[in-house]
Amino acid sequence: MDREIVHIKVDKVSKSFKNDNGRIEVLKNVDFEILKGEFLTFFGPNGCGKSTLVNILAGIEQSNSGNISFPELNRQPRIGFVFQNYRDSLMPWLNVEKNICFPLKLKGVSKKEQQERLDTIVSEFEINIDLKSKVYNLSGGQAQMVSILRGLIVNPEILILDEPFSALDYQTNLMLYEEILSIWRKLKITVILISHEIDEAIYLGDRVAFLSKKPASIFEILDSDLPRPRKLEDMGSKEFVNLKQKALNIFKNAAQ
Ligand SMILES: Nc1ncnc2c1ncn2[C@@H]1O[C@H](COP(=O)(O)OP(=O)(O)OP(=O)(O)O)[C@@H](O)[C@H]1O
Ligand SMILES: [Mg+2]
């Protein structure tokens, strides 16, 4: 990672929504920077605005005020997005390969180019999923892998994953942690991942950003400076347990 280059600068971003009782303030003056090639994890109380924040980063949602910039680029970066409810976000009437290629189809990319891109990522990540299968035949882990590949098909500079592991069993999660870390190592892209498991947020991230409760702002950012490459057993190390203790203290204060 080039620790010098700011990839995304988020400057005093605020967001409220209309609801039955008037307006609900969700984000208030969210301010932070993400470095190029960094793996940043977000951790925060339920419903505090985590999805809203990454939706704004990805341009799916508009903020009411504040600014998001990409100082190193003169254009919008290519962003791959993995939605919170992966089952709902896959299209059951399409098979695996058509789901993965869907963002390219939306962009009007030719069938030939779609196929080439698909072949590249399938071989790069040694995917053992039947590409012709309908997505409802897949296990949870396989379906989540399909959503991750759909995020990668656009050749992203930034990959955003909104709680990618929340609906899966523990064993599948451990396998997917390794997949995500290997994707990140190979592609050297910037990754933003929302998590509601503190162990996961520390294990995966270079830094863990804690959001306060609603209206959310960045409460504190913890350096998760464990050496890399990391192994699952590292989650039992003294350094890890120390970091977790720090993280729990921050979370307790952030949620007050
Ligand atoms: N389009 C919308 N219209 C109205 N309110 C919304 C909208 N989207 C989100 N909200 C409200 O904004 C708040 C934050 O929602 P958001 O989904 O960003 O939280 P979250 O931290 O991702 O939650 P979770 O932990 O459940 O994933 C919630 O109170 C939610 O009801
Ligand atoms: Mg959410």
PDB file of C-alpha atoms and ligand atoms in Angstrom:
ATOM      1  CA  MET A   1       0.000   0.000   0.000  1.00  0.00           C
ATOM      2  CA  ASP A   2       1.212   3.470  -0.793  1.00  0.00           C
ATOM      3  CA  ARG A   3       0.543   5.151   2.534  1.00  0.00           C
ATOM      4  CA  GLU A   4       1.184   8.554   0.945  1.00  0.00           C
ATOM      5  CA  ILE A   5      -1.715   8.704  -1.486  1.00  0.00           C
ATOM      6  CA  VAL A   6      -5.198   9.703  -0.361  1.00  0.00           C
ATOM      7  CA  HIS A   7      -7.645   7.732  -2.482  1.00  0.00           C
ATOM      8  CA  ILE A   8     -10.940   8.978  -1.071  1.00  0.00           C
ATOM      9  CA  LYS A   9     -11.510  12.142   0.936  1.00  0.00           C
ATOM     10  CA  VAL A  10     -14.812  12.410   2.743  1.00  0.00           C
ATOM     11  CA  ASP A  11     -15.463  15.928   3.940  1.00  0.00           C
ATOM     12  CA  LYS A  12     -18.281  16.742   6.388  1.00  0.00           C
ATOM     13  CA  VAL A  13     -20.860  14.520   4.757  1.00  0.00           C
ATOM     14  CA  SER A  14     -24.352  14.755   6.242  1.00  0.00           C
ATOM     15  CA  LYS A  15     -27.529  12.958   5.281  1.00  0.00           C
ATOM     16  CA  SER A  16     -31.107  12.930   6.489  1.00  0.00           C
ATOM     17  CA  PHE A  17     -34.169  11.102   5.203  1.00  0.00           C
ATOM     18  CA  LYS A  18     -37.824  12.058   5.191  1.00  0.00           C
ATOM     19  CA  ASN A  19     -39.976   9.756   7.246  1.00  0.00           C
ATOM     20  CA  ASP A  20     -43.493   9.784   8.746  1.00  0.00           C
ATOM     21  CA  ASN A  21     -42.363  11.996  11.657  1.00  0.00           C
ATOM     22  CA  GLY A  22     -40.580  14.583   9.539  1.00  0.00           C
ATOM     23  CA  ARG A  23     -36.887  14.017   8.945  1.00  0.00           C
ATOM     24  CA  ILE A  24     -34.433  11.573  10.427  1.00  0.00           C
ATOM     25  CA  GLU A  25     -30.811  12.685  10.644  1.00  0.00           C
ATOM     26  CA  VAL A  26     -28.603   9.717   9.804  1.00  0.00           C
ATOM     27  CA  LEU A  27     -25.087  11.049   9.110  1.00  0.00           C
ATOM     28  CA  LYS A  28     -23.649  14.221  10.568  1.00  0.00           C
ATOM     29  CA  ASN A  29     -20.322  15.685   9.452  1.00  0.00           C
ATOM     30  CA  VAL A  30     -18.677  12.401   8.524  1.00  0.00           C
ATOM     31  CA  ASP A  31     -15.031  13.171   7.901  1.00  0.00           C
ATOM     32  CA  PHE A  32     -12.225  10.773   6.989  1.00  0.00           C
ATOM     33  CA  GLU A  33      -9.670   9.804   4.381  1.00  0.00           C
ATOM     34  CA  ILE A  34      -8.919   6.429   2.864  1.00  0.00           C
ATOM     35  CA  LEU A  35      -5.460   5.713   1.555  1.00  0.00           C
ATOM     36  CA  LYS A  36      -4.782   4.069  -1.756  1.00  0.00           C
ATOM     37  CA  GLY A  37      -4.652   0.285  -1.413  1.00  0.00           C
ATOM     38  CA  GLU A  38      -5.889   0.409   2.159  1.00  0.00           C
ATOM     39  CA  PHE A  39      -8.275  -2.127   3.699  1.00  0.00           C
ATOM     40  CA  LEU A  40     -10.591  -0.057   5.872  1.00  0.00           C
ATOM     41  CA  THR A  41     -13.308  -1.676   7.950  1.00  0.00           C
ATOM     42  CA  PHE A  42     -16.313   0.109   9.445  1.00  0.00           C
ATOM     43  CA  PHE A  43     -17.893  -0.888  12.698  1.00  0.00           C
ATOM     44  CA  GLY A  44     -20.917   0.733  14.298  1.00  0.00           C
ATOM     45  CA  PRO A  45     -24.208   0.153  16.110  1.00  0.00           C
ATOM     46  CA  ASN A  46     -27.174  -1.336  14.268  1.00  0.00           C
ATOM     47  CA  GLY A  47     -29.029   1.150  12.131  1.00  0.00           C
ATOM     48  CA  CYS A  48     -26.481   3.955  12.695  1.00  0.00           C
ATOM     49  CA  GLY A  49     -26.087   4.696   8.987  1.00  0.00           C
ATOM     50  CA  LYS A  50     -23.308   2.384   7.772  1.00  0.00           C
ATOM     51  CA  SER A  51     -25.117   1.342   4.591  1.00  0.00           C
ATOM     52  CA  THR A  52     -26.162   4.934   3.938  1.00  0.00           C
ATOM     53  CA  LEU A  53     -22.527   6.023   4.162  1.00  0.00           C
ATOM     54  CA  VAL A  54     -21.211   3.433   1.700  1.00  0.00           C
ATOM     55  CA  ASN A  55     -24.169   4.002  -0.609  1.00  0.00           C
ATOM     56  CA  ILE A  56     -23.169   7.677  -0.736  1.00  0.00           C
ATOM     57  CA  LEU A  57     -19.523   6.714  -1.373  1.00  0.00           C
ATOM     58  CA  ALA A  58     -20.640   4.534  -4.278  1.00  0.00           C
ATOM     59  CA  GLY A  59     -22.956   7.213  -5.687  1.00  0.00           C
ATOM     60  CA  ILE A  60     -26.080   5.090  -5.096  1.00  0.00           C
ATOM     61  CA  GLU A  61     -27.377   7.700  -2.639  1.00  0.00           C
ATOM     62  CA  GLN A  62     -26.813  11.483  -2.553  1.00  0.00           C
ATOM     63  CA  SER A  63     -25.644  13.350   0.548  1.00  0.00           C
ATOM     64  CA  ASN A  64     -27.432  16.552   1.682  1.00  0.00           C
ATOM     65  CA  SER A  65     -24.180  18.364   2.306  1.00  0.00           C
ATOM     66  CA  GLY A  66     -20.452  17.752   2.363  1.00  0.00           C
ATOM     67  CA  ASN A  67     -18.156  16.489  -0.301  1.00  0.00           C
ATOM     68  CA  ILE A  68     -16.489  13.297  -1.483  1.00  0.00           C
ATOM     69  CA  SER A  69     -13.425  13.604  -3.663  1.00  0.00           C
ATOM     70  CA  PHE A  70     -10.819  11.351  -5.220  1.00  0.00           C
ATOM     71  CA  PRO A  71      -7.761  13.624  -5.085  1.00  0.00           C
ATOM     72  CA  GLU A  72      -5.475  11.383  -7.115  1.00  0.00           C
ATOM     73  CA  LEU A  73      -7.918  10.994 -10.027  1.00  0.00           C
ATOM     74  CA  ASN A  74      -9.562  13.494 -12.365  1.00  0.00           C
ATOM     75  CA  ARG A  75     -12.581  11.267 -12.705  1.00  0.00           C
ATOM     76  CA  GLN A  76     -14.880   9.036 -10.696  1.00  0.00           C
ATOM     77  CA  PRO A  77     -13.112   5.791  -9.803  1.00  0.00           C
ATOM     78  CA  ARG A  78     -14.477   2.412 -10.857  1.00  0.00           C
ATOM     79  CA  ILE A  79     -16.258   1.054  -7.815  1.00  0.00           C
ATOM     80  CA  GLY A  80     -17.341  -2.550  -7.247  1.00  0.00           C
ATOM     81  CA  PHE A  81     -20.176  -2.935  -4.744  1.00  0.00           C
ATOM     82  CA  VAL A  82     -21.331  -5.948  -2.760  1.00  0.00           C
ATOM     83  CA  PHE A  83     -24.772  -5.322  -1.241  1.00  0.00           C
ATOM     84  CA  GLN A  84     -25.766  -6.160   2.324  1.00  0.00           C
ATOM     85  CA  ASN A  85     -28.450  -8.691   1.352  1.00  0.00           C
ATOM     86  CA  TYR A  86     -26.589 -10.741  -1.185  1.00  0.00           C
ATOM     87  CA  ARG A  87     -29.450 -13.214  -1.753  1.00  0.00           C
ATOM     88  CA  ASP A  88     -31.889 -10.401  -2.551  1.00  0.00           C
ATOM     89  CA  SER A  89     -29.412  -8.608  -4.765  1.00  0.00           C
ATOM     90  CA  LEU A  90     -28.757 -11.614  -7.026  1.00  0.00           C
ATOM     91  CA  MET A  91     -31.259 -12.111  -9.828  1.00  0.00           C
ATOM     92  CA  PRO A  92     -32.889 -15.540  -9.465  1.00  0.00           C
ATOM     93  CA  TRP A  93     -33.997 -15.686 -13.102  1.00  0.00           C
ATOM     94  CA  LEU A  94     -30.408 -15.366 -14.318  1.00  0.00           C
ATOM     95  CA  ASN A  95     -27.691 -17.981 -14.062  1.00  0.00           C
ATOM     96  CA  VAL A  96     -24.379 -17.436 -12.276  1.00  0.00           C
ATOM     97  CA  GLU A  97     -22.441 -16.014 -15.225  1.00  0.00           C
ATOM     98  CA  LYS A  98     -25.237 -13.639 -16.214  1.00  0.00           C
ATOM     99  CA  ASN A  99     -25.444 -12.393 -12.622  1.00  0.00           C
ATOM    100  CA  ILE A 100     -21.704 -11.803 -12.515  1.00  0.00           C
ATOM    101  CA  CYS A 101     -21.683  -9.998 -15.884  1.00  0.00           C
ATOM    102  CA  PHE A 102     -24.775  -7.892 -15.169  1.00  0.00           C
ATOM    103  CA  PRO A 103     -22.875  -4.629 -14.377  1.00  0.00           C
ATOM    104  CA  LEU A 104     -21.061  -4.938 -17.732  1.00  0.00           C
ATOM    105  CA  LYS A 105     -24.347  -5.540 -19.546  1.00  0.00           C
ATOM    106  CA  LEU A 106     -25.732  -2.357 -17.935  1.00  0.00           C
ATOM    107  CA  LYS A 107     -22.722  -0.460 -19.262  1.00  0.00           C
ATOM    108  CA  GLY A 108     -23.363  -1.786 -22.772  1.00  0.00           C
ATOM    109  CA  VAL A 109     -20.143  -3.837 -22.917  1.00  0.00           C
ATOM    110  CA  SER A 110     -20.152  -6.313 -25.830  1.00  0.00           C
ATOM    111  CA  LYS A 111     -20.885 -10.008 -25.155  1.00  0.00           C
ATOM    112  CA  LYS A 112     -17.383 -10.937 -26.331  1.00  0.00           C
ATOM    113  CA  GLU A 113     -15.749  -8.540 -23.877  1.00  0.00           C
ATOM    114  CA  GLN A 114     -18.058  -9.716 -21.079  1.00  0.00           C
ATOM    115  CA  GLN A 115     -16.952 -13.300 -21.734  1.00  0.00           C
ATOM    116  CA  GLU A 116     -13.262 -12.351 -21.728  1.00  0.00           C
ATOM    117  CA  ARG A 117     -13.583 -10.482 -18.455  1.00  0.00           C
ATOM    118  CA  LEU A 118     -15.523 -13.377 -16.928  1.00  0.00           C
ATOM    119  CA  ASP A 119     -12.886 -15.902 -18.021  1.00  0.00           C
ATOM    120  CA  THR A 120     -10.158 -13.718 -16.505  1.00  0.00           C
ATOM    121  CA  ILE A 121     -11.681 -13.406 -13.060  1.00  0.00           C
ATOM    122  CA  VAL A 122     -12.866 -17.007 -12.894  1.00  0.00           C
ATOM    123  CA  SER A 123      -9.361 -18.279 -13.623  1.00  0.00           C
ATOM    124  CA  GLU A 124      -7.659 -15.631 -11.474  1.00  0.00           C
ATOM    125  CA  PHE A 125      -9.604 -16.674  -8.382  1.00  0.00           C
ATOM    126  CA  GLU A 126      -9.953 -20.400  -9.153  1.00  0.00           C
ATOM    127  CA  ILE A 127     -13.729 -20.372  -8.866  1.00  0.00           C
ATOM    128  CA  ASN A 128     -15.355 -23.777  -8.544  1.00  0.00           C
ATOM    129  CA  ILE A 129     -18.931 -22.785  -9.155  1.00  0.00           C
ATOM    130  CA  ASP A 130     -21.019 -24.013 -12.094  1.00  0.00           C
ATOM    131  CA  LEU A 131     -21.402 -20.833 -14.138  1.00  0.00           C
ATOM    132  CA  LYS A 132     -24.540 -22.139 -15.856  1.00  0.00           C
ATOM    133  CA  SER A 133     -26.319 -22.928 -12.599  1.00  0.00           C
ATOM    134  CA  LYS A 134     -29.237 -20.822 -11.354  1.00  0.00           C
ATOM    135  CA  VAL A 135     -28.258 -18.819  -8.265  1.00  0.00           C
ATOM    136  CA  TYR A 136     -30.924 -20.441  -6.048  1.00  0.00           C
ATOM    137  CA  ASN A 137     -29.042 -23.723  -6.367  1.00  0.00           C
ATOM    138  CA  LEU A 138     -25.964 -22.257  -4.681  1.00  0.00           C
ATOM    139  CA  SER A 139     -24.929 -22.515  -1.041  1.00  0.00           C
ATOM    140  CA  GLY A 140     -24.799 -19.259   0.942  1.00  0.00           C
ATOM    141  CA  GLY A 141     -21.015 -19.086   0.592  1.00  0.00           C
ATOM    142  CA  GLN A 142     -21.144 -19.690  -3.155  1.00  0.00           C
ATOM    143  CA  ALA A 143     -23.903 -17.087  -3.599  1.00  0.00           C
ATOM    144  CA  GLN A 144     -21.844 -14.558  -1.671  1.00  0.00           C
ATOM    145  CA  MET A 145     -18.811 -15.373  -3.814  1.00  0.00           C
ATOM    146  CA  VAL A 146     -20.961 -14.698  -6.913  1.00  0.00           C
ATOM    147  CA  SER A 147     -21.871 -11.253  -5.527  1.00  0.00           C
ATOM    148  CA  ILE A 148     -18.202 -10.566  -4.839  1.00  0.00           C
ATOM    149  CA  LEU A 149     -17.289 -11.578  -8.404  1.00  0.00           C
ATOM    150  CA  ARG A 150     -20.048  -9.318  -9.699  1.00  0.00           C
ATOM    151  CA  GLY A 151     -18.349  -6.503  -7.760  1.00  0.00           C
ATOM    152  CA  LEU A 152     -14.995  -7.428  -9.318  1.00  0.00           C
ATOM    153  CA  ILE A 153     -16.186  -7.771 -12.915  1.00  0.00           C
ATOM    154  CA  VAL A 154     -15.985  -3.990 -13.436  1.00  0.00           C
ATOM    155  CA  ASN A 155     -12.249  -4.116 -12.685  1.00  0.00           C
ATOM    156  CA  PRO A 156     -12.760  -1.830  -9.676  1.00  0.00           C
ATOM    157  CA  GLU A 157     -10.237   0.517  -8.146  1.00  0.00           C
ATOM    158  CA  ILE A 158     -12.338   0.508  -4.982  1.00  0.00           C
ATOM    159  CA  LEU A 159     -14.307  -2.486  -3.717  1.00  0.00           C
ATOM    160  CA  ILE A 160     -17.056  -1.773  -1.175  1.00  0.00           C
ATOM    161  CA  LEU A 161     -18.602  -4.661   0.760  1.00  0.00           C
ATOM    162  CA  ASP A 162     -21.602  -3.986   3.002  1.00  0.00           C
ATOM    163  CA  GLU A 163     -21.652  -6.661   5.729  1.00  0.00           C
ATOM    164  CA  PRO A 164     -20.743  -9.428   3.303  1.00  0.00           C
ATOM    165  CA  PHE A 165     -20.522 -12.084   5.998  1.00  0.00           C
ATOM    166  CA  SER A 166     -23.516 -11.335   8.195  1.00  0.00           C
ATOM    167  CA  ALA A 167     -25.890 -14.003   6.890  1.00  0.00           C
ATOM    168  CA  LEU A 168     -23.411 -16.866   6.680  1.00  0.00           C
ATOM    169  CA  ASP A 169     -22.204 -19.560   9.058  1.00  0.00           C
ATOM    170  CA  TYR A 170     -18.885 -19.231  10.864  1.00  0.00           C
ATOM    171  CA  GLN A 171     -16.976 -21.779   8.800  1.00  0.00           C
ATOM    172  CA  THR A 172     -18.051 -20.142   5.533  1.00  0.00           C
ATOM    173  CA  ASN A 173     -17.030 -16.777   6.921  1.00  0.00           C
ATOM    174  CA  LEU A 174     -13.534 -18.010   7.741  1.00  0.00           C
ATOM    175  CA  MET A 175     -13.181 -19.314   4.189  1.00  0.00           C
ATOM    176  CA  LEU A 176     -14.428 -16.026   2.726  1.00  0.00           C
ATOM    177  CA  TYR A 177     -12.041 -13.965   4.911  1.00  0.00           C
ATOM    178  CA  GLU A 178      -9.206 -15.756   3.144  1.00  0.00           C
ATOM    179  CA  GLU A 179     -10.814 -15.195  -0.267  1.00  0.00           C
ATOM    180  CA  ILE A 180     -11.255 -11.469   0.358  1.00  0.00           C
ATOM    181  CA  LEU A 181      -7.711 -11.081   1.643  1.00  0.00           C
ATOM    182  CA  SER A 182      -6.351 -12.951  -1.350  1.00  0.00           C
ATOM    183  CA  ILE A 183      -8.384 -10.778  -3.764  1.00  0.00           C
ATOM    184  CA  TRP A 184      -7.092  -7.660  -2.014  1.00  0.00           C
ATOM    185  CA  ARG A 185      -3.478  -8.876  -2.115  1.00  0.00           C
ATOM    186  CA  LYS A 186      -3.663  -9.826  -5.785  1.00  0.00           C
ATOM    187  CA  LEU A 187      -5.510  -6.775  -7.092  1.00  0.00           C
ATOM    188  CA  LYS A 188      -3.948  -4.193  -4.731  1.00  0.00           C
ATOM    189  CA  ILE A 189      -7.210  -2.250  -4.685  1.00  0.00           C
ATOM    190  CA  THR A 190      -8.730  -0.133  -1.944  1.00  0.00           C
ATOM    191  CA  VAL A 191     -11.273  -2.118   0.067  1.00  0.00           C
ATOM    192  CA  ILE A 192     -13.996  -0.753   2.348  1.00  0.00           C
ATOM    193  CA  LEU A 193     -15.854  -3.389   4.330  1.00  0.00           C
ATOM    194  CA  ILE A 194     -18.661  -2.961   6.836  1.00  0.00           C
ATOM    195  CA  SER A 195     -18.685  -5.469   9.611  1.00  0.00           C
ATOM    196  CA  HIS A 196     -20.643  -6.125  12.762  1.00  0.00           C
ATOM    197  CA  GLU A 197     -18.099  -8.602  14.141  1.00  0.00           C
ATOM    198  CA  ILE A 198     -15.253  -6.908  15.927  1.00  0.00           C
ATOM    199  CA  ASP A 199     -12.847  -9.853  15.407  1.00  0.00           C
ATOM    200  CA  GLU A 200     -13.534  -9.737  11.673  1.00  0.00           C
ATOM    201  CA  ALA A 201     -13.116  -5.952  11.488  1.00  0.00           C
ATOM    202  CA  ILE A 202      -9.718  -6.150  13.225  1.00  0.00           C
ATOM    203  CA  TYR A 203      -8.525  -9.273  11.400  1.00  0.00           C
ATOM    204  CA  LEU A 204      -9.271  -7.934   7.927  1.00  0.00           C
ATOM    205  CA  GLY A 205      -8.640  -4.215   8.249  1.00  0.00           C
ATOM    206  CA  ASP A 206      -5.549  -2.034   8.239  1.00  0.00           C
ATOM    207  CA  ARG A 207      -7.708   0.354  10.228  1.00  0.00           C
ATOM    208  CA  VAL A 208     -11.108   0.045  11.866  1.00  0.00           C
ATOM    209  CA  ALA A 209     -13.334   3.142  11.726  1.00  0.00           C
ATOM    210  CA  PHE A 210     -15.897   3.310  14.531  1.00  0.00           C
ATOM    211  CA  LEU A 211     -19.127   5.159  13.867  1.00  0.00           C
ATOM    212  CA  SER A 212     -21.056   6.778  16.673  1.00  0.00           C
ATOM    213  CA  LYS A 213     -24.749   6.108  17.076  1.00  0.00           C
ATOM    214  CA  LYS A 214     -27.225   7.993  14.865  1.00  0.00           C
ATOM    215  CA  PRO A 215     -26.682  10.660  13.609  1.00  0.00           C
ATOM    216  CA  ALA A 216     -23.383   8.947  12.938  1.00  0.00           C
ATOM    217  CA  SER A 217     -20.000  10.535  12.612  1.00  0.00           C
ATOM    218  CA  ILE A 218     -16.549   8.953  12.817  1.00  0.00           C
ATOM    219  CA  PHE A 219     -15.977   8.391  16.516  1.00  0.00           C
ATOM    220  CA  GLU A 220     -12.462   7.000  16.336  1.00  0.00           C
ATOM    221  CA  ILE A 221     -10.176   5.124  13.947  1.00  0.00           C
ATOM    222  CA  LEU A 222      -8.109   2.261  15.354  1.00  0.00           C
ATOM    223  CA  ASP A 223      -4.911   1.096  13.642  1.00  0.00           C
ATOM    224  CA  SER A 224      -5.099  -2.646  13.204  1.00  0.00           C
ATOM    225  CA  ASP A 225      -1.367  -2.980  12.790  1.00  0.00           C
ATOM    226  CA  LEU A 226      -0.971  -6.752  13.048  1.00  0.00           C
ATOM    227  CA  PRO A 227       1.649  -8.034  10.616  1.00  0.00           C
ATOM    228  CA  ARG A 228       0.565  -9.343   7.209  1.00  0.00           C
ATOM    229  CA  PRO A 229      -0.033 -11.842   5.759  1.00  0.00           C
ATOM    230  CA  ARG A 230      -2.385 -12.746   8.597  1.00  0.00           C
ATOM    231  CA  LYS A 231      -3.452 -16.252   9.505  1.00  0.00           C
ATOM    232  CA  LEU A 232      -6.717 -17.220  11.168  1.00  0.00           C
ATOM    233  CA  GLU A 233      -4.753 -18.407  14.224  1.00  0.00           C
ATOM    234  CA  ASP A 234      -3.594 -14.791  14.692  1.00  0.00           C
ATOM    235  CA  MET A 235      -7.034 -14.085  16.136  1.00  0.00           C
ATOM    236  CA  GLY A 236      -5.805 -15.842  19.292  1.00  0.00           C
ATOM    237  CA  SER A 237      -2.536 -13.887  19.611  1.00  0.00           C
ATOM    238  CA  LYS A 238      -1.756 -11.544  22.482  1.00  0.00           C
ATOM    239  CA  GLU A 239      -1.517  -8.572  20.086  1.00  0.00           C
ATOM    240  CA  PHE A 240      -4.941  -9.404  18.677  1.00  0.00           C
ATOM    241  CA  VAL A 241      -6.541  -9.704  22.108  1.00  0.00           C
ATOM    242  CA  ASN A 242      -5.011  -6.342  23.105  1.00  0.00           C
ATOM    243  CA  LEU A 243      -6.424  -4.700  19.992  1.00  0.00           C
ATOM    244  CA  LYS A 244      -9.811  -6.248  20.654  1.00  0.00           C
ATOM    245  CA  GLN A 245      -9.807  -4.855  24.183  1.00  0.00           C
ATOM    246  CA  LYS A 246      -9.061  -1.377  22.792  1.00  0.00           C
ATOM    247  CA  ALA A 247     -11.772  -1.822  20.173  1.00  0.00           C
ATOM    248  CA  LEU A 248     -14.363  -2.843  22.757  1.00  0.00           C
ATOM    249  CA  ASN A 249     -13.581   0.230  24.855  1.00  0.00           C
ATOM    250  CA  ILE A 250     -13.953   2.491  21.825  1.00  0.00           C
ATOM    251  CA  PHE A 251     -17.205   0.796  20.856  1.00  0.00           C
ATOM    252  CA  LYS A 252     -18.617   1.156  24.378  1.00  0.00           C
ATOM    253  CA  ASN A 253     -17.925   4.888  24.309  1.00  0.00           C
ATOM    254  CA  ALA A 254     -19.100   5.290  20.699  1.00  0.00           C
ATOM    255  CA  ALA A 255     -22.449   3.629  21.388  1.00  0.00           C
ATOM    256  CA  GLN A 256     -23.250   5.853  24.398  1.00  0.00           C
TER     257      GLN A 256
HETATM  258  N1  LIG B   1     -34.316   5.485   1.930  1.00  0.00           N
HETATM  259  C1  LIG B   1     -34.560   5.702   3.226  1.00  0.00           C
HETATM  260  N2  LIG B   1     -35.630   6.421   3.626  1.00  0.00           N
HETATM  261  C2  LIG B   1     -35.867   6.660   4.933  1.00  0.00           C
HETATM  262  N3  LIG B   1     -35.067   6.243   5.934  1.00  0.00           N
HETATM  263  C3  LIG B   1     -33.981   5.525   5.603  1.00  0.00           C
HETATM  264  C4  LIG B   1     -33.653   5.215   4.241  1.00  0.00           C
HETATM  265  N4  LIG B   1     -32.504   4.485   4.210  1.00  0.00           N
HETATM  266  C5  LIG B   1     -32.142   4.353   5.493  1.00  0.00           C
HETATM  267  N5  LIG B   1     -33.009   4.957   6.334  1.00  0.00           N
HETATM  268  C6  LIG B   1     -32.899   5.051   7.787  1.00  0.00           C
HETATM  269  O1  LIG B   1     -31.607   5.514   8.082  1.00  0.00           O
HETATM  270  C7  LIG B   1     -31.081   4.852   9.221  1.00  0.00           C
HETATM  271  C8  LIG B   1     -29.747   4.219   8.872  1.00  0.00           C
HETATM  272  O2  LIG B   1     -29.967   3.155   7.944  1.00  0.00           O
HETATM  273  P1  LIG B   1     -28.775   2.283   7.387  1.00  0.00           P
HETATM  274  O3  LIG B   1     -29.376   1.178   6.618  1.00  0.00           O
HETATM  275  O4  LIG B   1     -27.794   3.174   6.712  1.00  0.00           O
HETATM  276  O5  LIG B   1     -28.120   1.756   8.742  1.00  0.00           O
HETATM  277  P2  LIG B   1     -27.062   0.558   8.971  1.00  0.00           P
HETATM  278  O6  LIG B   1     -26.089   1.038   9.982  1.00  0.00           O
HETATM  279  O7  LIG B   1     -26.552   0.076   7.678  1.00  0.00           O
HETATM  280  O8  LIG B   1     -28.037  -0.542   9.613  1.00  0.00           O
HETATM  281  P3  LIG B   1     -27.787  -2.136   9.759  1.00  0.00           P
HETATM  282  O9  LIG B   1     -26.863  -2.293  10.912  1.00  0.00           O
HETATM  283  O10 LIG B   1     -29.165  -2.652  10.035  1.00  0.00           O
HETATM  284  O11 LIG B   1     -27.243  -2.625   8.462  1.00  0.00           O
HETATM  285  C9  LIG B   1     -32.150   3.863   9.668  1.00  0.00           C
HETATM  286  O12 LIG B   1     -32.867   4.459  10.713  1.00  0.00           O
HETATM  287  C10 LIG B   1     -32.988   3.668   8.438  1.00  0.00           C
HETATM  288  O13 LIG B   1     -34.312   3.380   8.794  1.00  0.00           O
HETATM  289 MG    MG B   2     -26.588  -1.746   6.758  1.00  0.00          MG
END
